[in-house]
Short mmCIF file of C-alpha atoms and ligand atoms in Angstrom, two decimals:
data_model
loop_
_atom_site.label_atom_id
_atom_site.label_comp_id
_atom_site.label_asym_id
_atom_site.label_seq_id
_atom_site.Cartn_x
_atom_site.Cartn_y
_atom_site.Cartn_z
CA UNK A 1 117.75 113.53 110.21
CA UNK A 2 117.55 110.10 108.54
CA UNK A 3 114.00 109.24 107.06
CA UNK A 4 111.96 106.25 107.68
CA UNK A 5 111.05 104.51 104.82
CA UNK A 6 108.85 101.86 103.32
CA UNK A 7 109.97 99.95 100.01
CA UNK A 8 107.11 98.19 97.60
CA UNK A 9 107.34 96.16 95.47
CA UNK A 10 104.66 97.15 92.37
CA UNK A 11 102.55 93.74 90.64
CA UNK A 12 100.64 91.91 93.65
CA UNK A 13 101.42 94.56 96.04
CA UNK A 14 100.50 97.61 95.36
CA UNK A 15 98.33 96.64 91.87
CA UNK A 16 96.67 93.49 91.46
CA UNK A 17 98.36 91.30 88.95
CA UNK A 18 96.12 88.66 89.32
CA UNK A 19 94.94 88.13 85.59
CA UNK A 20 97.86 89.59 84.19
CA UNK A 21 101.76 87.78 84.43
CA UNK A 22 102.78 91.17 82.98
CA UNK A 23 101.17 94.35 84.00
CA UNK A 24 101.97 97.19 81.15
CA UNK A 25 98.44 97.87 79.77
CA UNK A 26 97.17 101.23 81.81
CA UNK A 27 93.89 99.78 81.63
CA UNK A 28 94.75 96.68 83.49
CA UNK A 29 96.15 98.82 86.22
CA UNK A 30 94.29 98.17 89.42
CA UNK A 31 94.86 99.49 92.84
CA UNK A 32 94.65 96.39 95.62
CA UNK A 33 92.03 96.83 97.89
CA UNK A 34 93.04 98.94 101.48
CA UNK A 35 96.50 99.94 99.63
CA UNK A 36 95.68 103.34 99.26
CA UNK A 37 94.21 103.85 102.76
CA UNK A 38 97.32 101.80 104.61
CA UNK A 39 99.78 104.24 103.02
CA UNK A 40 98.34 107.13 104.51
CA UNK A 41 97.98 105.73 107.91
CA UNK A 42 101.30 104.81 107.41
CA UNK A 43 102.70 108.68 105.92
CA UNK A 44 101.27 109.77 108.92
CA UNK A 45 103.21 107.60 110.88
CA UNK A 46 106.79 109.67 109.24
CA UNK A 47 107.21 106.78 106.86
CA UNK A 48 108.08 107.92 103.17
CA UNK A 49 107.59 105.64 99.93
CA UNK A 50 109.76 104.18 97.29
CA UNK A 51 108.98 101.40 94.61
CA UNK A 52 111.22 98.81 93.39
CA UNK A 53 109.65 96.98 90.81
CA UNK A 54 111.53 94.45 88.30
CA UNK A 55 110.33 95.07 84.72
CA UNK A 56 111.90 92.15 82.58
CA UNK A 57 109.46 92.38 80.09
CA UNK A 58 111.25 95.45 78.56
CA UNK A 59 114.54 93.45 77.98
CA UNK A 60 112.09 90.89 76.37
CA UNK A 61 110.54 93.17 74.01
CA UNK A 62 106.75 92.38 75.16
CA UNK A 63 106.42 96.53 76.63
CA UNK A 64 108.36 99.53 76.32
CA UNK A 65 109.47 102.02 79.04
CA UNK A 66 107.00 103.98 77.47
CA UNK A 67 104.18 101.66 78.97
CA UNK A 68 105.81 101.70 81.97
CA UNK A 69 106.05 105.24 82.32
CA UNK A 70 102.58 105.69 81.33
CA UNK A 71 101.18 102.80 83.99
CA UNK A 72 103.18 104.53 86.41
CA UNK A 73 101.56 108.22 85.88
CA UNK A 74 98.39 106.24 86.37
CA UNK A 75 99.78 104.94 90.41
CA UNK A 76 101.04 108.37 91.15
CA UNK A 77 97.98 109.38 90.16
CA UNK A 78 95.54 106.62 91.93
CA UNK A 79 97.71 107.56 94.79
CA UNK A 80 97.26 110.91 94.70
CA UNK A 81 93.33 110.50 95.54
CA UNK A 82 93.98 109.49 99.21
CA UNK A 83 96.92 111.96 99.50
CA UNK A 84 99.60 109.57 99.55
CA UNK A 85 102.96 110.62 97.44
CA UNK A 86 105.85 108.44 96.17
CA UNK A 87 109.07 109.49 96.28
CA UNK A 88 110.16 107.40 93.49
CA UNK A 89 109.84 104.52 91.49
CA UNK A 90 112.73 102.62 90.29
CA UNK A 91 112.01 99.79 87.80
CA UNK A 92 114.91 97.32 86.65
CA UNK A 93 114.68 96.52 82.85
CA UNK A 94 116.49 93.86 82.61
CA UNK A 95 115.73 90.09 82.56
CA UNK A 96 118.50 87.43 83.56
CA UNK A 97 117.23 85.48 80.35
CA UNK A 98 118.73 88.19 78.43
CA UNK A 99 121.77 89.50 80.23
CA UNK A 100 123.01 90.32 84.02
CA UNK A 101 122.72 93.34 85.79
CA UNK A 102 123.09 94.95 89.35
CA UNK A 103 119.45 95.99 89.69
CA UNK A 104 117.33 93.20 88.83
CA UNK A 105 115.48 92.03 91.88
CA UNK A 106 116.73 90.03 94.81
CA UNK A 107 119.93 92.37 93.61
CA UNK A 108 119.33 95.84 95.89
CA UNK A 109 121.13 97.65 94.17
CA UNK A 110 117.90 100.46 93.21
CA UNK A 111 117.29 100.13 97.10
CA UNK A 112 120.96 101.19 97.59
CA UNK A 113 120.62 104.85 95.21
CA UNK A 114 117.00 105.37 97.29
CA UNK A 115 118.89 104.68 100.69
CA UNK A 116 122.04 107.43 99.48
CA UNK A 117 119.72 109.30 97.97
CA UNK A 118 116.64 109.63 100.42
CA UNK A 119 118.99 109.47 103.16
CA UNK A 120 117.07 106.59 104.36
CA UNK A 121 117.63 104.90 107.95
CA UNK A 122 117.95 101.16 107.24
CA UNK A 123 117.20 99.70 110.83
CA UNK A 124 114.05 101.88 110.57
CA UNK A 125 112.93 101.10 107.60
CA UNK A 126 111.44 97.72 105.51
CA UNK A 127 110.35 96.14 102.15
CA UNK A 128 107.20 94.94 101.34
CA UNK A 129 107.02 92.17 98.96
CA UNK A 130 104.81 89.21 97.65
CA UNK A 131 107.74 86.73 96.50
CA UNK A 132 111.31 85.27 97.92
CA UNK A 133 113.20 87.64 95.34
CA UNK A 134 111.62 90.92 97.46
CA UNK A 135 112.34 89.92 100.58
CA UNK A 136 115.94 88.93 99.40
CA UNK A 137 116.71 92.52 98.64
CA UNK A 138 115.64 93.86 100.95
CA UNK A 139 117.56 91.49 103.64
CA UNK A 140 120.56 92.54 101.43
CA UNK A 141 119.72 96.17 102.20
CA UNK A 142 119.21 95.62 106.33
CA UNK A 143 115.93 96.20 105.99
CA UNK A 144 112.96 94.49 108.11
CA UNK A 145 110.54 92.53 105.11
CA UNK A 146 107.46 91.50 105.05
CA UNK A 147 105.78 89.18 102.43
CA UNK A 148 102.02 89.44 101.62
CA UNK A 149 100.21 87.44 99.88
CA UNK A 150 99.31 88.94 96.28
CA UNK A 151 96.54 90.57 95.28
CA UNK A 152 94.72 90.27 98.54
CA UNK A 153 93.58 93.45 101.16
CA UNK A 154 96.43 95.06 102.21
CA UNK A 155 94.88 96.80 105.10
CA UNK A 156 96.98 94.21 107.69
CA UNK A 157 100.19 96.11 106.55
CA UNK A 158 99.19 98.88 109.00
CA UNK A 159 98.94 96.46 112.47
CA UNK A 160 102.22 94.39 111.61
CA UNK A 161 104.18 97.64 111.21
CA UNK A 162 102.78 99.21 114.21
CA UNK A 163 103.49 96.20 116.46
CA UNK A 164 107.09 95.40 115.04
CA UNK A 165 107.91 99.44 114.87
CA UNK A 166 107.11 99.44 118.57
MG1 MG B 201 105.31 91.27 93.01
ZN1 ZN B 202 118.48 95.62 86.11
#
């Protein structure tokens, strides 16, 4: 059977990027508040997770994929505290500044290999994002979107799913 799935972006979403343009330090690695709780309200509900996170500042030198590795062991792990799992995280390294590519953000094309390889029912299924670019890709994917404002409680996530899954 196909699986129901939700897509997240990473900086304002899931971690607050709110001091940082570029989040690559571990220790600058925050959970937003009610994140943690929504997804497992929401894994209870059937839906699996995926990330899709742009990461330009590798193709600009500022961070490696080292960094971005290491910040990411630190969300599985933050994750991990209120039983929540993620399937996978798929960052695009690129930056249009320094070449083109298929993956960058509002391209879908790391939502495409999650939907093949998750097996991942589209019309059930949506991205979460916090700008224009998100909820691009995911439109380009058939998925439903929804666009939060960053940094803030994400708790609401739970109620607009519930009443649009209906
Ligand atoms: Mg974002
Ligand atoms: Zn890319």
């Amino acid at each position: 059977m196909k699986k129901k799935a939700i897509f997240l972006d990473r900086d304002g979403v899931l971690n607050n990027e709110k001091d940082n343009y570029y989040v690559f330090r571990v220790e600058d690695f925050f959970l937003n508040d009610g994140i943690g709780e929504t997804l497992k309200v929401l894994s209870n509900q059937g839906f699996i997770f995926i990330v899709i996170t742009n990461q330009g500042g590798i193709a600009k030198r500022l961070y490696s994929s080292n960094d971005v590795e290491a910040v990411h062991n630190k969300l599985y792990s933050l994750l991990k505290s209120y039983n929540v799992r993620i399937e996978e995280i798929y960052y695009c390294p690129h930056h249009s500044d320094v070449g083109n590519c298929l993956c960058r953000k509002p391209k879908n094309l790391n939502i495409e290999k999650a939907i093949a390889r998750f097996n991942i029912d589209r019309d059930k299924s949506w991205f979460v994002g916090d700008r224009e670019s998100d909820i691009e890709a995911g439109k380009l994917s058939g998925l439903k979107t929804i666009k939060v404002t960053a940094n803030e409680d994400m708790s609401y996530l739970r109620e607009i799913i519930r009443k649009r899954t209906v």
